[in-house]
XYZ file of C-alpha atoms in Angstrom:
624
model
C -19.029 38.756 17.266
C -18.492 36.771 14.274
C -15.710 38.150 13.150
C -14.052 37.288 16.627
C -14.997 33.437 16.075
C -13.311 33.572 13.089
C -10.408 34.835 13.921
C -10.059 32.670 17.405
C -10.939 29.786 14.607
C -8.183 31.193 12.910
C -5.530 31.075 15.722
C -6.647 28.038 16.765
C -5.735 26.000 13.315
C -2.469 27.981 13.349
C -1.640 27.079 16.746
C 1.840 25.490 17.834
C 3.803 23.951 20.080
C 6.434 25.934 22.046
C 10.119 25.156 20.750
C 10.792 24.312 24.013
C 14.649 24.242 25.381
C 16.471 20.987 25.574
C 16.902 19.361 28.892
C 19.868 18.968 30.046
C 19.371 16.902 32.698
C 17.853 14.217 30.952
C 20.134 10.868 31.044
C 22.202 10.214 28.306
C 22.695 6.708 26.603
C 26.301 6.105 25.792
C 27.733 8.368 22.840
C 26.968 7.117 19.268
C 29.840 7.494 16.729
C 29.844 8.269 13.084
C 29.708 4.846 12.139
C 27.099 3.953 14.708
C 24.659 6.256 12.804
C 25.811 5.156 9.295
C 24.661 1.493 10.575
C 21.677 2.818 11.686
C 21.182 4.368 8.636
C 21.970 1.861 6.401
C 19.581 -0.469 8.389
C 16.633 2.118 7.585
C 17.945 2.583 4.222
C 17.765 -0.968 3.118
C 13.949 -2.640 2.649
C 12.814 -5.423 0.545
C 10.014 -3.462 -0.984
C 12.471 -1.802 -3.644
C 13.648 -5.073 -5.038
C 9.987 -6.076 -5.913
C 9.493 -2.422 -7.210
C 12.713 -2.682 -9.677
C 11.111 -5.058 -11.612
C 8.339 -3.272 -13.254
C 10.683 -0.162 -13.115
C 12.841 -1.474 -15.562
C 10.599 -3.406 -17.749
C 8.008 -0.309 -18.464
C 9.863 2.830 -17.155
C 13.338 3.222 -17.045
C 15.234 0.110 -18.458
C 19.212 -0.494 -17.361
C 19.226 3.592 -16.964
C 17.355 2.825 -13.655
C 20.955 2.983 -12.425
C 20.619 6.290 -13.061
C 17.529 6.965 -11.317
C 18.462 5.622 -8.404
C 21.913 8.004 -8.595
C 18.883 11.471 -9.221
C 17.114 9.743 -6.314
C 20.227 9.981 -3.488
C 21.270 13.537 -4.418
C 17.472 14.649 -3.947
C 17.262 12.792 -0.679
C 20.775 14.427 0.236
C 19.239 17.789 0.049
C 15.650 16.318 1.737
C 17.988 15.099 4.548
C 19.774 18.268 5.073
C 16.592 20.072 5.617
C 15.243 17.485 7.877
C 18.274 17.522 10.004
C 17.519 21.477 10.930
C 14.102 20.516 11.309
C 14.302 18.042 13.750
C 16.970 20.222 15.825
C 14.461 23.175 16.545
C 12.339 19.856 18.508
C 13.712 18.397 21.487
C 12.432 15.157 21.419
C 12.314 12.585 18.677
C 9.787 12.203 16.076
C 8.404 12.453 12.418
C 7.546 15.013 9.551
C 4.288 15.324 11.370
C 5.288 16.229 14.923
C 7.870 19.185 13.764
C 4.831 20.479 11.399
C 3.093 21.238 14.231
C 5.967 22.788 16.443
C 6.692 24.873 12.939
C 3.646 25.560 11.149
C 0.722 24.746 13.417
C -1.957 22.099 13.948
C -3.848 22.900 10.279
C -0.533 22.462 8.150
C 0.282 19.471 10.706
C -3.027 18.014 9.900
C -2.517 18.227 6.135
C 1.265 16.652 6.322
C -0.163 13.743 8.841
C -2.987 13.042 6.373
C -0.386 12.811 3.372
C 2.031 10.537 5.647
C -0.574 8.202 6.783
C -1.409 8.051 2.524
C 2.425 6.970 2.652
C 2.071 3.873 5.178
C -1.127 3.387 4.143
C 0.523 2.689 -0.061
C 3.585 1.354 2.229
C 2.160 -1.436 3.733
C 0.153 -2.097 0.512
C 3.006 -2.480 -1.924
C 5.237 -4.649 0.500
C 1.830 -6.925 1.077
C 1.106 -7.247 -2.664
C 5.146 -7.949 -3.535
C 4.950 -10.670 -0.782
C 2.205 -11.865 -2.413
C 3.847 -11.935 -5.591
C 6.561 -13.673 -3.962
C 5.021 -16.606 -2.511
C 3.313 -17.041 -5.755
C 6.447 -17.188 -7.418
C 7.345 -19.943 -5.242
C 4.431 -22.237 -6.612
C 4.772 -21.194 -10.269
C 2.895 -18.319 -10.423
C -0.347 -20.513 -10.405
C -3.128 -18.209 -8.095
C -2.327 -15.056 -10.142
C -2.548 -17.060 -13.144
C -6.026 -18.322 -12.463
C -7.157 -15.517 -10.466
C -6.089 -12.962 -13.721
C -8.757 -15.464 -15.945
C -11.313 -15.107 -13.547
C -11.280 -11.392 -12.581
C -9.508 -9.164 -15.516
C -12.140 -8.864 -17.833
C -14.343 -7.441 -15.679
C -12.175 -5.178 -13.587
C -11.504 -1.419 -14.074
C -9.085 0.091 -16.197
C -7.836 2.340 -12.967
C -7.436 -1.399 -10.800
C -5.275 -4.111 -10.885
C -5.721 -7.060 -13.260
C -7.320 -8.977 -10.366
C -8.280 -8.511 -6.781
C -5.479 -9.920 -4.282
C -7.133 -12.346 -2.195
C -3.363 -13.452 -0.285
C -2.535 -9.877 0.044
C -5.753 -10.051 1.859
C -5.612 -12.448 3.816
C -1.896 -11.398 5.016
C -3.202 -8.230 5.989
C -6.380 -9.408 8.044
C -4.174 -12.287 9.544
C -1.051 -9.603 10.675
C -4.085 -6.961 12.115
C -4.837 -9.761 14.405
C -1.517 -10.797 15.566
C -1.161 -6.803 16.256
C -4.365 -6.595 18.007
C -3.368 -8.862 20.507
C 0.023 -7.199 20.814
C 2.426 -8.929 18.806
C 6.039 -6.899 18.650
C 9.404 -6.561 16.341
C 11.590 -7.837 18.424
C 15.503 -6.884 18.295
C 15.890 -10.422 17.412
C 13.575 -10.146 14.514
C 15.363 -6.453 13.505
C 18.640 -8.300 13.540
C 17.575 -11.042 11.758
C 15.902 -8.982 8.902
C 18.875 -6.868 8.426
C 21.124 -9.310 7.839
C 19.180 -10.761 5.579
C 18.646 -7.374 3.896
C 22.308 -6.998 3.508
C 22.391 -10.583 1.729
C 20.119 -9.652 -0.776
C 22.228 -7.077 -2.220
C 25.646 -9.081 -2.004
C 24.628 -11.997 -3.454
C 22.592 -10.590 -6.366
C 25.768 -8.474 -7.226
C 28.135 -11.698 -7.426
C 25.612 -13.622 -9.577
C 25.654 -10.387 -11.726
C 29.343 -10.331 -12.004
C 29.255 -14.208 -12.623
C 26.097 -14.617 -15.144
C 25.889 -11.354 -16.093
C 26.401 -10.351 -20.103
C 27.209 -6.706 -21.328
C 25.202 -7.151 -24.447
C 22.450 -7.045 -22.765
C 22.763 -3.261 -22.019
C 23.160 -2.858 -26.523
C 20.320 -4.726 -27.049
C 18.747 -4.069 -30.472
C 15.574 -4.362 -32.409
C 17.022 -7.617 -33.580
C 17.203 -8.929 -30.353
C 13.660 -8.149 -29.258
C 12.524 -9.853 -32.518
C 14.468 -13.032 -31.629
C 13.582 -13.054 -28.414
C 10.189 -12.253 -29.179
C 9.409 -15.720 -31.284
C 11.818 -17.907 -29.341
C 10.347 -17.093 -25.645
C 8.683 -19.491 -23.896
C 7.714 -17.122 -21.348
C 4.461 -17.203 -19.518
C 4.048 -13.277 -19.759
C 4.998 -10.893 -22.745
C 7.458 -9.270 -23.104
C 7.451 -5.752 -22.299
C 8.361 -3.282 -24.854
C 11.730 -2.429 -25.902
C 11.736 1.379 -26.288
C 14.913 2.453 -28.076
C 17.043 -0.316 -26.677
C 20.227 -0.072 -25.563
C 21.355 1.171 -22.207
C 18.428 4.513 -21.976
C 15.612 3.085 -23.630
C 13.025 5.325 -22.527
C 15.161 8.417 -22.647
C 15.684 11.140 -20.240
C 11.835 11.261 -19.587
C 11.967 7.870 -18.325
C 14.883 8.434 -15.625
C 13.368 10.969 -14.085
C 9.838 9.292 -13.868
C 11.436 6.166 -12.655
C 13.532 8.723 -9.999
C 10.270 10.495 -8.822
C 8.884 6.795 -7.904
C 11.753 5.951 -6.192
C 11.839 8.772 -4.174
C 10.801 6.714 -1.240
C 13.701 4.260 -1.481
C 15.434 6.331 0.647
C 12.820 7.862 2.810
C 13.981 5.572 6.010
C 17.397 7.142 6.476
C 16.391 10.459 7.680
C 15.033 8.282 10.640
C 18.418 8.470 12.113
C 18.421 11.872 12.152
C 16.673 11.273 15.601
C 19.254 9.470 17.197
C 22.222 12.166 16.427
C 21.371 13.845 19.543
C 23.299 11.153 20.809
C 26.628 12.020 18.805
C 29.119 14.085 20.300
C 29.307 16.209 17.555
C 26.016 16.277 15.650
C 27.359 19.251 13.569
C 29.586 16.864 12.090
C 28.140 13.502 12.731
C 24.930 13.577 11.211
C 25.290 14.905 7.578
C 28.372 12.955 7.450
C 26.005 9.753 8.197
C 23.472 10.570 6.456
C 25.923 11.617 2.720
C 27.405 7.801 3.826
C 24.179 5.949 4.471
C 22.530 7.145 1.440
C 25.909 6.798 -0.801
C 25.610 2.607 0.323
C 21.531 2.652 -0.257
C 22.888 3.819 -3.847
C 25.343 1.264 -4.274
C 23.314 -1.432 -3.062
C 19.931 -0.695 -4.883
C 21.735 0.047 -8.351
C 23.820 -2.931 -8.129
C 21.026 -5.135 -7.840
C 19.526 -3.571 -10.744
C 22.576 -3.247 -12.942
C 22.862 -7.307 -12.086
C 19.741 -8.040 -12.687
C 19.854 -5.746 -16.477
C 22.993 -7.686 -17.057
C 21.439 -11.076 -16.491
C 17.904 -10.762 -18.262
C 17.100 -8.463 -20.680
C 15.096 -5.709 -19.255
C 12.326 -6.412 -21.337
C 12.184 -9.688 -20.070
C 12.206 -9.310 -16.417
C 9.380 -10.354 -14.843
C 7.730 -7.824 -13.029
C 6.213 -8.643 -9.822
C 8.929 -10.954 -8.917
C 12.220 -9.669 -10.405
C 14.958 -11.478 -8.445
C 14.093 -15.042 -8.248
C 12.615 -15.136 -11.429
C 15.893 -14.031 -12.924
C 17.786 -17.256 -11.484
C 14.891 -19.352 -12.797
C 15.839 -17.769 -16.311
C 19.491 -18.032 -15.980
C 19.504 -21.730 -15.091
C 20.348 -21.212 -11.208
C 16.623 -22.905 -10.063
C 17.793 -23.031 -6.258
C 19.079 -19.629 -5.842
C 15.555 -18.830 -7.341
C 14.042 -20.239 -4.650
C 15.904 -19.160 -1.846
C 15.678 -15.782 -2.526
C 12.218 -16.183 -3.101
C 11.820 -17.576 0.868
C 14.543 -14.376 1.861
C 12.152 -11.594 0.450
C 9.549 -13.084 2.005
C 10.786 -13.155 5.608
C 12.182 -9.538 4.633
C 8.833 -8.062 2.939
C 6.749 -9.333 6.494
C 8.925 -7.125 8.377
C 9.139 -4.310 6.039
C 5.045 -4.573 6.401
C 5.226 -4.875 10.296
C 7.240 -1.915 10.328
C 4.538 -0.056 8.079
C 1.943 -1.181 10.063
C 3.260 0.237 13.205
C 4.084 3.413 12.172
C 1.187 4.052 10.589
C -1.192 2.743 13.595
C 1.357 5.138 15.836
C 0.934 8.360 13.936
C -3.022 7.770 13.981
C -3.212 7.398 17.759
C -0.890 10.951 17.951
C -3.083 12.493 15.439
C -6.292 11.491 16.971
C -5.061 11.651 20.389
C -4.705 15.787 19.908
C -8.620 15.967 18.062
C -6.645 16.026 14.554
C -8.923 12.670 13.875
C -11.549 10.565 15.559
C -10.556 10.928 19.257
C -11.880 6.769 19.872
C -8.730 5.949 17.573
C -6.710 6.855 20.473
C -8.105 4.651 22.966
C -5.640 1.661 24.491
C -7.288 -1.390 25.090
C -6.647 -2.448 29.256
C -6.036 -5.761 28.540
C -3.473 -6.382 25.199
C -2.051 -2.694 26.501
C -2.889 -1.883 22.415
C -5.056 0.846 20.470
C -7.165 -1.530 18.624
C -9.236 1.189 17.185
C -6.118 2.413 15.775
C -4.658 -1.276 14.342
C -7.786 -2.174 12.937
C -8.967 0.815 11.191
C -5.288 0.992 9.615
C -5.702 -2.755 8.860
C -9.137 -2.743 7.269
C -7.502 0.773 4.909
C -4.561 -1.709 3.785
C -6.157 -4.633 2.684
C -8.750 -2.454 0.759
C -6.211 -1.009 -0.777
C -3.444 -3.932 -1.447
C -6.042 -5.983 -2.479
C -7.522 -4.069 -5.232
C -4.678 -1.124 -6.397
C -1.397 -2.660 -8.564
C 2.211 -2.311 -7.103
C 3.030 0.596 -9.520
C 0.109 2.703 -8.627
C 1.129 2.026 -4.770
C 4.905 3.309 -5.179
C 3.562 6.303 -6.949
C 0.955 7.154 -4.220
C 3.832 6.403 -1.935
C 5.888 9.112 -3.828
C 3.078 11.492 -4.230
C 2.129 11.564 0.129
C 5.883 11.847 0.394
C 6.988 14.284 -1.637
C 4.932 17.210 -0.435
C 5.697 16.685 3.027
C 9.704 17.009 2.597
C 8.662 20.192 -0.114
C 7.283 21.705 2.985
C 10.112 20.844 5.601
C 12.061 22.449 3.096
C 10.447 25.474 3.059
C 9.756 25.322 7.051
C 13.595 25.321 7.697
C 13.960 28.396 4.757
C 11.040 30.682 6.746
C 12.133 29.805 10.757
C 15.623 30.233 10.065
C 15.127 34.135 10.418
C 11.835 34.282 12.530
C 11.899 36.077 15.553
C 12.891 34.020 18.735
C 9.850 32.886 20.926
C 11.648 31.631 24.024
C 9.327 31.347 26.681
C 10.146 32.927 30.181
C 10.232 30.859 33.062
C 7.037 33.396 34.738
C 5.147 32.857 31.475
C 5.079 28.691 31.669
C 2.660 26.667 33.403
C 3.538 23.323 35.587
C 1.964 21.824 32.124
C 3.605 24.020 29.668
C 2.015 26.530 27.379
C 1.241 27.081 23.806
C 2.292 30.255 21.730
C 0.407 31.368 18.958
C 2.770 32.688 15.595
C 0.738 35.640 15.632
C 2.270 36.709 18.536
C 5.507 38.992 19.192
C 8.113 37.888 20.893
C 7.976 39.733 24.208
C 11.152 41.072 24.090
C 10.612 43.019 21.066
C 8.774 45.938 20.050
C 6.401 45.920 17.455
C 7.103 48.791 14.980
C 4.926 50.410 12.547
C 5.020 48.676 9.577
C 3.957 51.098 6.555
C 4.475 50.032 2.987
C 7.574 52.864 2.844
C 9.287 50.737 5.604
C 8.477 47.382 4.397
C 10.291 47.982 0.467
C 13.114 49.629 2.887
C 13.410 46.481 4.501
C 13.675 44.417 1.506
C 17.117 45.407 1.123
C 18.092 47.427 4.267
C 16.601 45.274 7.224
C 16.636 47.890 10.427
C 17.925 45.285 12.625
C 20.889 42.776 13.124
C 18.788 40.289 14.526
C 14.737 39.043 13.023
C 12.466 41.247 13.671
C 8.309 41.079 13.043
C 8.897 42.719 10.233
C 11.758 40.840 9.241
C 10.088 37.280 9.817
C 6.578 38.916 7.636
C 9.022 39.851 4.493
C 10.516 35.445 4.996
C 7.344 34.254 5.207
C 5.942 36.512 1.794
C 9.546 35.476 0.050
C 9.229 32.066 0.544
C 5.902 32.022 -0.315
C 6.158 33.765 -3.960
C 9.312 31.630 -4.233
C 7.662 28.301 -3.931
C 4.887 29.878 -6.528
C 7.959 30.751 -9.019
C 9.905 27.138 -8.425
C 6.372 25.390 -9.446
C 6.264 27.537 -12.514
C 9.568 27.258 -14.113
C 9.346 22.751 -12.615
C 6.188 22.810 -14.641
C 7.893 24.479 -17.928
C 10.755 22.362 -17.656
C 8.552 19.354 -17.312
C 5.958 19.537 -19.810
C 8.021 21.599 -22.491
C 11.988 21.105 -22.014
C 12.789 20.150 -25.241
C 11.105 23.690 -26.771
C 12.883 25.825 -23.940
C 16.414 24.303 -24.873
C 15.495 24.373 -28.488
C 15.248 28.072 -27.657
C 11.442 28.564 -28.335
C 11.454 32.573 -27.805
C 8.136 32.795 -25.775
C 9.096 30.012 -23.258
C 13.079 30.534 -22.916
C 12.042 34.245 -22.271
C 8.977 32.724 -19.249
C 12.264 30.842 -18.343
C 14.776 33.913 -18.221
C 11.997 35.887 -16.065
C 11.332 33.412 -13.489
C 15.050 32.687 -12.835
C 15.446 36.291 -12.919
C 12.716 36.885 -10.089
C 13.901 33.407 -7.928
C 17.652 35.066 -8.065
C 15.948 38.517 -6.818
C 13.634 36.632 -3.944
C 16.172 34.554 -2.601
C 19.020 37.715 -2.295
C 15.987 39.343 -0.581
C 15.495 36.629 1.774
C 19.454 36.470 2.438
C 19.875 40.105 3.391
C 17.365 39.265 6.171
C 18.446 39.136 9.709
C 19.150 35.571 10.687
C 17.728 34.161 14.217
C 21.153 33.382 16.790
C 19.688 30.655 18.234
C 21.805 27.477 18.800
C 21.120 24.318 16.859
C 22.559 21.088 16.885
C 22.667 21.369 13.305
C 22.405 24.420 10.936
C 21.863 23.792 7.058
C 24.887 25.059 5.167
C 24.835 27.879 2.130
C 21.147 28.857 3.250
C 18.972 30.483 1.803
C 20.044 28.437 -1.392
C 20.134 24.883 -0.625
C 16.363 24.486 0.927
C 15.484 26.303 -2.755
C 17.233 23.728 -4.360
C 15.516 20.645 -2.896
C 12.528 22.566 -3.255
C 12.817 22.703 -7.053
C 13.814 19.152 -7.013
C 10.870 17.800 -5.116
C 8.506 19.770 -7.420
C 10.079 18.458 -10.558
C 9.700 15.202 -9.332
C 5.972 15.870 -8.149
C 5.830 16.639 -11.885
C 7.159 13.134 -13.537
C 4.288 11.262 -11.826
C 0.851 10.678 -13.556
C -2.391 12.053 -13.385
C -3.933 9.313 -12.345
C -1.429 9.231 -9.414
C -2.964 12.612 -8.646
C -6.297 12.466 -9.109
C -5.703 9.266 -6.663
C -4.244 11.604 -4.517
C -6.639 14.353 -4.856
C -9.439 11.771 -3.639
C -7.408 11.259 -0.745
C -6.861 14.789 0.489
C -10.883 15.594 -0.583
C -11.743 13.097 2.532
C -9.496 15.258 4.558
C -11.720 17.452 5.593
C -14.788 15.537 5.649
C -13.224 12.160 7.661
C -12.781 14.256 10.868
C -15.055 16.633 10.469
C -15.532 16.750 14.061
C -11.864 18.244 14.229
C -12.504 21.735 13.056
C -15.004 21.901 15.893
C -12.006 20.976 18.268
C -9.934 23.176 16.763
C -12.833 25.752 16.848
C -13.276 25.111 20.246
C -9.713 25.059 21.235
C -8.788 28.640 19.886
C -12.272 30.549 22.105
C -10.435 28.421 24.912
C -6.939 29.777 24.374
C -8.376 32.970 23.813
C -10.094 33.257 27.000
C -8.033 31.511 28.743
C -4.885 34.433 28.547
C -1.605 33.468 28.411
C -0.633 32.268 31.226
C -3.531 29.323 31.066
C -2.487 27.774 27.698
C -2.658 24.214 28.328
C -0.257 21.442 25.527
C -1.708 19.148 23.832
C -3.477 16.246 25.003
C -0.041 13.692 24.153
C 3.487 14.053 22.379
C 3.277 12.537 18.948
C 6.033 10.234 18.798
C 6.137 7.975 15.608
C 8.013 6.208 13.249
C 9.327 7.708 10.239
């Protein structure tokens, strides 16, 4: 009897959602173009957040070569995007990571990528409330973080920031209210911030090309020393590294890239909308290469104009852009764009805050957390459980955490979740198809279980003799049970051999192209074994099924961006990760009350046979 309870537990935390077929019927909006999407793109693409961020990535991390970063940063996202696109075409409805984790992988792995998503928006809405902070304090001469730093440092924590944020506070508390009582982002207020998004950019480019001084990019020791006893600065100056235009080496790129990861994180929100494009084969990578190719141009041409203006050891951190026309002599362009990120940054956070309340009332609204979460209040039509308990997490968190150690939480919730979309689209690609027959599906819809055969196919004997002749010889033209176990065990052991040889390259690259004997051989064996896996996985039937959108040269790419996303995973700190680690330990504690749901929920389906499956209890539908 046990036993049966834990495997019904089992089924019931690998659960998911039916792939169901698309309706047809469903009214269409008007036909979006390829430039339609690259807008929308570009609109999710650009956010305020990343000019506050550049600041400290240049002065500690990356320098000038942050240009750079940003250039490792698109390609990766490319490949992220790619992946997503397939992704959200097995779904029929629009969504996030979160709601195609649980039509792929089931409610346990759904769980998991939810909880690292909500640590995204959660580090999100921190970082753009602490940059608007250190915005409006800009404005007044830097005066409250000046007093507040005397008051609190010397008795804060290595692990906090310098001083709690009392205005990043206060924004927070003040914003939960508004929300509470049902405040909305208007299109007004979407067209208004995008414009002013795209201004940024533009103008900060043209006082680069005006003010702007090559020499700063072949700065020496010299320089630091002479700008070191002439400054007048109210901070010191960070440190100069090895000057010139890679100061902190190749190390320093890719740690800067593996922050940044998130700069682009908003374009594969548009992915959503291509259903809308006539031809979404074309359409939506096209978009997608486009958007993120203007992202690029835009975020490194603020930061090579802002390199070129101020020497990157003397940008100010917390408030690159207008203090870099206060330094330059241009004191009202200083202060303008000091009022522009401002209105920007409070609608980057609005955005955060929404999506983040939104994917907690989905989560808890199917038992994955606290089921009162879920509740709308009659009157302001709004889940205030939801708002406040995301409001109360973000001003806990912006108040006492710096910006840096934000962006890198943001990084770290991110970064797994596309590593596993990535691997999703390698494993379903050649999975069996699990249509579900008209006879077999309730009024409400039904559930399927990936433990189940398709109907339509037998399920052969699968000795260990048949299995090795499968490897190589699969015994069908289309997946098979079989076909779909020896994906799932590839992709498995190749996500196992990609974290090896990322960790190799990461902590020891310079003795493995030095040609230290014991690691380049390590090296030569794991490549050896990935080639060997992924031919395995490509002489695998693949499933027929249409998509909207098919990822091209598979199985290779999703490898690819696998190994990228790892590598970056690797470039951030430990204290990033132990951060993190915290984080996912209150996982399964927080809603404890969910693995008796999901306990409960797998006797149910069990007893209830299949033709009694009942859906979840709502469609997650959030914000990416």
């Amino acid at each position: 009897m046990l036993r049966q309870y834990v495997r019904q537990f089992r089924q019931g935390l690998v659960r998911k959602w039916p792939l169901e077929a698309r309706e047809e019927s469903e009214s269409r909006r008007a036909p979006l173009s390829t430039f339609d999407l690259v807008i929308l793109g570009v609109c999710r693409t650009l956010g305020a957040g990343v000019y506050v961020l550049i600041g400290v990535m240049i002065l500690l991390i990356a320098g000038p070569a942050i240009v750079i970063s940003f250039l490792v940063v698109a390609l990766s996202s490319v490949l992220s995007g790619l992946c997503y696109t397939e992704f959200w075409s097995y779904v029929p409805r629009s969504g996030s990571v979160y709601l195609y984790s649980v039509v792929a992988m089931g409610k346990l792995c759904a769980f998991l990528i939810g909880w690292n998503i909500l640590l995204y928006l959660v580090a999100a809405a921190s970082c753009v409330t602490r940059a608007w902070s250190y915005a409006f304090d800009s404005l007044i001469g830097n005066h409250i973080s000046q007093a507040l730093e005397r008051t609190f440092s010397p008795h804060m924590p290595s692990f906090l920031a310098p001083y709690p944020d009392f205005i990043a506070l206060g924004l927070v508390l003040l914003m939960t209210g508004l929300l509470v009582l049902g405040a909305r982002v208007t299109t007004l207020i979407i067209k208004v911030s995008t414009g002013l998004n795209l201004f940024v950019p533009i103008f900060m480019i043209l006082s680069g090309v005006i003010k702007g001084d090559l020499h700063n990019w072949q700065l020496t020791e010299q320089d630091y020393r002479a700008n070191t006893s002439g400054s007048s600065s109210t901070f010191s100056l960070g440190p100069l590294g090895s000057g010139g235009f890679v100061p902190f080496g190749f190390e320093g790129i890719l740690q800067g890239a593996a922050i940044l990861f998130t700069s682009y994180f908003g374009v594969h929100g548009m992915v959503t909308a291509g259903k809308e494009a006539p031809n979404p084969q074309r359409s939506i990578p096209l978009s997608m290469v486009i958007s993120i190719f203007i992202g690029f141009l835009a975020y490194s041409g603020v930061s090579a104009a802002l390199t070129l203006m101020v020497p990157y050891y003397q940008i100010y951190p917390y408030s690159p852009l207008p203090q870099a026309f206060l330094q330059v002599g241009w004191d009202p362009a200083g202060y303008v764009m000091a009022v522009v990120l401002l209105c920007t940054l409070l609608y980057s956070f609005l955005c955060a805050m929404v999506s983040m309340f939104q994917l907690t009332c989905a989560m808890a609204a199917e038992g994955l957390l606290f089921r009162g979460l879920a509740q709308i209040h009659t009157r302001t039509g709004t889940p205030i459980m939801a708002i406040v308990a995301s409001g109360t997490l973000t001003g806990f968190t912006a108040s006492l955490l710096g910006i840096l150690d934000l962006v890198k939480l943001m990084s770290a919730g991110v970064l797994p979740a596309y590593t596993l979309v990535a691997v999703s689209v390698l494993v379903l690609r050649y999975q069996p198809d699990k249509n579900l027959s008209k006879e077999g599906k309730t009024e409400e819809g039904n559930e399927i279980s990936d433990l189940e055969a398709s109907p339509s196919e037998p399920v052969p004997e699968a000795g260990p003799l048949r299995i090795l002749k499968s490897l190589w010889f699969p015994t069908s033209t289309t997946p098979t049970q079989i076909s779909g176990q020896i994906v799932y065990g590839c992709a498995s052991l190749l996500v196992l051999l990609l974290s090896i040889l990322s960790l190799i390259l990461a902590q020891w690259p310079s003795q493995v192209f030095s040609g230290d004997p014991v690691l380049t051989t390590v090296v030569v064996v794991v490549l050896l074994l990935i080639t060997g896996v992924t031919v395995i996985i490509w002489r695998q039937p693949q499933s027929p099924s249409p998509l909207l959108f098919r990822i091209p040269a598979l199985p290779v790419l999703p490898p690819v961006s696998i190994f990228v996303n790892i590598y970056l995973m690797m470039q951030i700190t430990s204290e990033t990760w132990i951060l993190f680690s915290i984080w996912m330990a209150i996982a399964p504690t927080f809603p404890s009350h969910c693995l008796i749901f999901l306990l409960g929920s797998g006797i149910r389906h069990s007893l209830a046979g299949n033709n009694h499956r009942q859906p979840p209890a709502s469609t997650p539908q959030t914000l990416d």
